[in-house]
Tab-separated table of C-alpha atoms in Angstrom:
chain	number	residue	atom	x	y	z
A	1209	MET	CA	0.627	-6.908	-9.658
A	1210	GLU	CA	3.123	-6.555	-12.849
A	1211	GLU	CA	1.037	-9.045	-14.760
A	1212	ARG	CA	-2.322	-7.157	-13.873
A	1213	SER	CA	-0.818	-3.632	-14.375
A	1214	ARG	CA	0.587	-4.714	-17.694
A	1215	ARG	CA	-3.066	-6.182	-18.705
A	1216	PHE	CA	-4.890	-3.169	-17.598
A	1217	ALA	CA	-2.338	-0.693	-19.523
A	1218	ALA	CA	-3.246	-2.669	-22.729
A	1219	ALA	CA	-7.031	-2.253	-22.024
A	1220	LEU	CA	-6.474	1.776	-21.318
A	1221	ARG	CA	-4.239	1.785	-24.638
A	1222	GLN	CA	-7.198	0.160	-26.397
A	1223	MET	CA	-9.274	2.905	-25.051
A	1224	GLY	CA	-6.980	5.425	-26.816
A	1225	VAL	CA	-4.724	6.471	-23.569
A	1226	GLY	CA	-1.348	7.472	-24.497
A	1227	GLN	CA	1.718	9.391	-23.466
A	1228	GLY	CA	0.801	12.730	-21.601
A	1229	ASP	CA	-2.927	11.747	-21.448
A	1230	ARG	CA	-4.698	12.444	-18.081
A	1231	VAL	CA	-6.617	9.834	-16.215
A	1232	ALA	CA	-8.389	10.316	-12.762
A	1233	ILE	CA	-8.389	7.828	-10.089
A	1234	LEU	CA	-11.156	8.032	-7.361
A	1235	LEU	CA	-10.414	5.177	-5.136
A	1236	PRO	CA	-9.797	4.447	-1.425
A	1237	LYS	CA	-6.732	2.672	-0.699
A	1238	ARG	CA	-7.260	-0.841	-2.436
A	1239	PRO	CA	-5.170	-3.115	-4.848
A	1240	ALA	CA	-7.018	-1.498	-7.845
A	1241	LEU	CA	-5.488	1.793	-7.151
A	1242	LEU	CA	-1.987	0.587	-7.310
A	1243	ILE	CA	-2.705	-1.718	-10.453
A	1244	ALA	CA	-4.190	1.318	-12.191
A	1245	ALA	CA	-1.648	3.883	-11.335
A	1246	ILE	CA	1.498	1.521	-12.525
A	1247	ALA	CA	-0.547	0.972	-15.577
A	1248	LEU	CA	-0.946	4.697	-16.628
A	1249	TRP	CA	2.764	4.839	-16.026
A	1250	ARG	CA	3.640	2.159	-18.274
A	1251	LEU	CA	1.971	4.067	-21.043
A	1252	GLY	CA	3.604	7.537	-20.294
A	1253	ALA	CA	0.035	8.713	-18.977
A	1254	VAL	CA	-0.500	11.200	-16.136
A	1255	TYR	CA	-1.991	10.048	-12.955
A	1256	VAL	CA	-4.825	12.377	-11.635
A	1257	PRO	CA	-5.477	11.438	-8.025
A	1258	LEU	CA	-8.804	12.381	-6.462
A	1259	PHE	CA	-9.333	12.619	-2.521
A	1260	THR	CA	-12.363	10.096	-1.778
A	1261	ALA	CA	-13.502	12.727	0.626
A	1262	PHE	CA	-14.330	15.097	-1.787
A	1263	GLY	CA	-17.884	16.087	-2.909
A	1264	PRO	CA	-19.436	16.082	-6.634
A	1265	ASP	CA	-18.192	19.644	-7.006
A	1266	ALA	CA	-14.492	19.374	-5.938
A	1267	VAL	CA	-13.981	16.267	-7.938
A	1268	ARG	CA	-15.872	18.046	-11.116
A	1269	VAL	CA	-13.593	20.857	-11.001
A	1270	ARG	CA	-10.382	18.629	-10.842
A	1271	ILE	CA	-11.583	16.411	-13.588
A	1272	GLU	CA	-12.592	19.232	-16.237
A	1273	ASP	CA	-9.508	21.076	-15.348
A	1274	ALA	CA	-7.085	18.227	-15.659
A	1275	ARG	CA	-9.244	17.381	-18.757
A	1276	ALA	CA	-9.504	13.701	-18.038
A	1277	ARG	CA	-11.102	11.762	-20.473
A	1278	ILE	CA	-11.291	8.364	-18.065
A	1279	VAL	CA	-11.923	8.145	-14.541
A	1280	ILE	CA	-11.472	4.984	-12.308
A	1281	THR	CA	-13.647	4.706	-9.525
A	1282	ASP	CA	-15.674	2.376	-7.436
A	1283	ALA	CA	-19.680	2.059	-6.434
A	1284	ALA	CA	-19.249	4.361	-3.392
A	1285	ASN	CA	-17.643	7.419	-5.235
A	1286	ASP	CA	-19.309	6.961	-8.746
A	1287	PRO	CA	-22.345	9.118	-7.953
A	1288	LYS	CA	-19.905	12.164	-7.567
A	1289	LEU	CA	-19.375	11.705	-11.436
A	1290	ALA	CA	-23.020	12.475	-12.347
A	1291	GLY	CA	-23.513	15.386	-14.602
A	1292	ILE	CA	-19.813	15.270	-15.697
A	1293	GLY	CA	-19.750	15.088	-19.531
A	1294	GLY	CA	-17.137	13.526	-21.942
A	1295	ILE	CA	-15.808	10.909	-19.614
A	1296	HIS	CA	-15.503	7.139	-19.551
A	1297	VAL	CA	-15.916	5.578	-16.342
A	1298	ILE	CA	-14.108	2.425	-15.280
A	1299	ARG	CA	-15.689	1.215	-12.055
A	1300	VAL	CA	-13.987	-1.170	-9.590
A	1301	GLU	CA	-16.578	-3.208	-7.801
A	1302	SER	CA	-14.634	-5.534	-5.751
A	1303	ASP	CA	-10.829	-6.460	-5.211
A	1304	SER	CA	-11.425	-9.645	-7.089
A	1305	ASP	CA	-12.907	-10.876	-10.416
A	1306	GLU	CA	-16.405	-11.358	-9.004
A	1307	GLU	CA	-19.447	-8.540	-8.713
A	1308	GLU	CA	-18.329	-6.647	-11.491
A	1309	LEU	CA	-21.051	-4.552	-13.418
A	1310	GLY	CA	-20.131	-5.859	-16.735
A	1311	PRO	CA	-17.367	-6.216	-19.403
A	1312	ASP	CA	-18.088	-2.838	-20.780
A	1313	GLN	CA	-17.412	-1.024	-17.576
A	1314	GLY	CA	-15.629	-3.597	-14.947
A	1315	PHE	CA	-12.336	-3.024	-13.992
A	1316	HIS	CA	-11.434	-6.750	-13.536
A	1317	ALA	CA	-13.232	-7.600	-16.435
A	1318	SER	CA	-11.069	-5.408	-18.657
A	1319	ILE	CA	-7.997	-6.652	-17.124
A	1320	ALA	CA	-9.130	-10.440	-17.909
A	1321	ALA	CA	-9.817	-9.452	-21.704
A	1322	HIS	CA	-6.499	-7.964	-22.760
A	1323	ASP	CA	-3.093	-9.749	-23.030
A	1324	PRO	CA	-0.270	-7.833	-21.054
A	1325	LEU	CA	1.420	-4.854	-22.376
A	1326	THR	CA	4.858	-6.163	-23.702
A	1327	GLU	CA	6.824	-2.754	-23.599
A	1328	ASN	CA	6.568	0.304	-21.564
A	1329	VAL	CA	6.500	3.715	-23.203
A	1330	ARG	CA	9.901	5.593	-23.066
A	1331	ILE	CA	9.597	8.856	-21.409
A	1332	SER	CA	12.229	11.486	-20.290
A	1333	GLY	CA	12.661	13.198	-16.992
A	1334	GLU	CA	10.580	16.244	-17.880
A	1335	ASP	CA	7.501	14.153	-18.950
A	1336	LEU	CA	4.509	14.528	-16.563
A	1337	MET	CA	3.683	11.471	-14.400
A	1338	ILE	CA	1.087	13.247	-11.976
A	1339	LEU	CA	-0.949	16.169	-11.810
A	1340	LEU	CA	-1.890	16.895	-8.257
A	1341	TYR	CA	-4.108	19.338	-7.443
A	1342	THR	CA	-3.869	21.530	-4.640
A	1343	SER	CA	-6.552	21.768	-1.914
A	1344	GLY	CA	-8.362	24.750	-2.906
A	1345	THR	CA	-8.373	26.871	0.458
A	1346	THR	CA	-7.167	30.131	-1.535
A	1347	GLY	CA	-8.993	30.494	-4.777
A	1348	GLN	CA	-9.747	27.407	-7.137
A	1349	PRO	CA	-7.738	24.175	-6.852
A	1350	LYS	CA	-4.547	24.437	-9.046
A	1351	GLY	CA	-2.814	21.359	-10.616
A	1352	VAL	CA	0.746	20.797	-9.731
A	1353	PRO	CA	2.732	19.074	-12.477
A	1354	ILE	CA	4.967	16.357	-11.214
A	1355	ARG	CA	7.627	15.263	-13.504
A	1356	VAL	CA	9.369	12.096	-13.572
A	1357	LYS	CA	12.697	13.639	-12.467
A	1358	ALA	CA	10.993	14.050	-9.012
A	1359	LEU	CA	11.449	10.218	-8.557
A	1360	ALA	CA	15.013	11.201	-7.467
A	1361	ALA	CA	14.042	13.377	-4.656
A	1362	PHE	CA	11.247	10.971	-3.559
A	1363	GLU	CA	13.881	8.353	-3.260
A	1364	ALA	CA	16.062	10.639	-1.200
A	1365	TYR	CA	13.142	11.551	0.915
A	1366	MET	CA	12.516	7.958	1.706
A	1367	ARG	CA	15.945	6.855	2.447
A	1368	PHE	CA	17.427	10.043	4.322
A	1369	ALA	CA	14.275	11.809	5.754
A	1370	LEU	CA	11.988	8.707	6.531
A	1371	ASP	CA	15.150	6.447	7.128
A	1372	VAL	CA	13.380	3.633	5.197
A	1373	ARG	CA	16.020	0.757	5.464
A	1374	ASP	CA	16.168	-2.692	3.865
A	1375	ASP	CA	15.132	-4.641	6.889
A	1376	ASP	CA	11.966	-2.158	7.776
A	1377	VAL	CA	8.507	-2.879	7.459
A	1378	PHE	CA	7.152	0.574	6.252
A	1379	TRP	CA	3.716	1.986	6.813
A	1380	ASN	CA	2.505	5.572	5.618
A	1381	MET	CA	-1.093	5.757	6.433
A	1382	ALA	CA	-1.594	9.248	4.730
A	1383	ASP	CA	-4.155	9.048	2.083
A	1384	PRO	CA	-2.725	8.700	-1.620
A	1385	GLY	CA	-5.405	11.275	-2.537
A	1386	TRP	CA	-2.676	13.761	-1.346
A	1387	ALA	CA	0.784	14.476	-1.820
A	1388	TYR	CA	2.437	12.747	1.335
A	1389	GLY	CA	0.392	9.749	1.170
A	1390	LEU	CA	0.960	9.392	-2.600
A	1391	TYR	CA	4.769	10.518	-3.046
A	1392	TYR	CA	5.760	8.370	0.202
A	1393	GLY	CA	3.040	5.847	0.607
A	1394	ILE	CA	2.919	4.658	-3.174
A	1395	VAL	CA	5.878	5.816	-5.196
A	1396	GLY	CA	8.466	6.010	-2.905
A	1397	PRO	CA	7.790	2.302	-1.559
A	1398	LEU	CA	7.687	1.271	-4.939
A	1399	LEU	CA	11.107	2.712	-5.669
A	1400	LEU	CA	12.739	0.835	-2.973
A	1401	GLY	CA	10.974	-2.437	-3.797
A	1402	LYS	CA	9.083	-2.251	-0.248
A	1403	THR	CA	5.826	-3.950	0.416
A	1404	LEU	CA	2.806	-1.639	0.642
A	1405	LEU	CA	0.631	-1.686	3.469
A	1406	PHE	CA	-2.807	-0.185	2.638
A	1407	TYR	CA	-5.281	0.169	5.690
A	1408	ARG	CA	-8.903	0.636	4.291
A	1409	ALA	CA	-11.060	1.796	7.145
A	1410	PRO	CA	-11.763	5.096	9.281
A	1411	PHE	CA	-8.851	5.679	11.426
A	1412	GLN	CA	-8.864	4.371	14.853
A	1413	ALA	CA	-5.922	4.694	17.194
A	1414	GLU	CA	-6.206	1.335	18.522
A	1415	LYS	CA	-6.769	-0.297	15.182
A	1416	ALA	CA	-3.639	1.439	13.972
A	1417	LEU	CA	-1.153	0.011	16.785
A	1418	ASP	CA	-2.813	-3.350	16.077
A	1419	VAL	CA	-1.930	-3.267	12.558
A	1420	MET	CA	1.719	-2.165	13.499
A	1421	ARG	CA	1.879	-4.913	15.739
A	1422	ARG	CA	0.391	-7.740	13.512
A	1423	TYR	CA	2.782	-6.802	10.940
A	1424	GLY	CA	5.663	-5.959	12.699
A	1425	VAL	CA	5.858	-2.321	11.430
A	1426	THR	CA	9.190	-0.622	12.143
A	1427	ASN	CA	9.256	2.683	10.318
A	1428	PHE	CA	5.534	4.565	10.515
A	1429	ALA	CA	4.632	7.954	8.845
A	1430	ALA	CA	1.224	9.707	9.323
A	1431	ALA	CA	-0.395	13.042	9.309
A	1432	PRO	CA	-0.327	15.162	12.732
A	1433	THR	CA	-3.912	14.063	13.208
A	1434	ALA	CA	-3.095	10.645	13.722
A	1435	TYR	CA	-0.819	11.404	16.377
A	1436	ARG	CA	-3.513	13.917	18.274
A	1437	VAL	CA	-5.992	10.940	18.195
A	1438	MET	CA	-3.368	8.516	19.861
A	1439	ARG	CA	-2.600	11.232	22.535
A	1440	SER	CA	-6.133	11.645	23.415
A	1441	ALA	CA	-6.941	7.934	23.555
A	1442	GLY	CA	-3.821	7.642	25.930
A	1443	LEU	CA	-2.024	5.437	23.769
A	1444	PRO	CA	1.810	5.569	23.255
A	1445	ARG	CA	2.731	7.433	20.039
A	1446	PRO	CA	5.431	5.728	17.949
A	1447	GLU	CA	8.653	7.362	16.963
A	1448	ALA	CA	7.537	8.502	13.839
A	1449	CYS	CA	7.506	11.104	10.726
A	1450	SER	CA	4.794	13.472	10.212
A	1451	CYS	CA	3.380	15.727	7.275
A	1452	GLY	CA	0.633	18.522	7.183
A	1453	SER	CA	0.364	20.693	10.057
A	1454	PRO	CA	2.976	21.242	12.440
A	1455	LEU	CA	3.797	18.502	14.771
A	1456	ALA	CA	4.002	21.012	17.593
A	1457	GLN	CA	0.345	21.026	17.557
A	1458	ALA	CA	0.053	17.311	18.308
A	1459	ASN	CA	2.604	17.751	21.306
A	1460	ARG	CA	0.889	20.586	23.427
């Protein structure tokens, strides 16, 4: 992960990405998402997360408002970018170096073509690291600036609210296109040096419980919807943390 993120950071730097630049990532849960995010932070750039369930209009509004010049996406989500001018698209075609579209467009090809970045850009606690957009349920989506100093709060929540301990196998299955999945499914585990568990498939209660058993998950977090589905399926609900709508709705 370190090697690939440093190489991709070098590729982005050659494309002109520097401190404070906004780069949008429209990817499902897959290794490329994590590699790209870390690469951006190595450059002091700003990660603009895009939820993969968004339609073209929702994607366009956020990219244009953020003034993102580069978008990292895959074949499934690439059509949503049609008609958006002034952006360079980097496509991820697989989780390996194979089946890329070509050296001028491929994510893995750009990694292979560059030597690793040797030094990270030095930033302060006041600098931006994430620009996360609201859902847009009340007016247009609004970009919420997340500064580097928020990392202290993310770590505190992981340790004291989620009670993630050194011997835990932690899994937050919330989508990283939203705050809970991004803060405490990607950034938080990285801060604590925890392994990340990505489940790239539609949610099914039985499958989720199978993943927990298979990997020995001892600390689980998700949105209330997941617990409602587990209840409806007649399956045991794990003792876990939740986000989003009130958990009380899941217990009725």
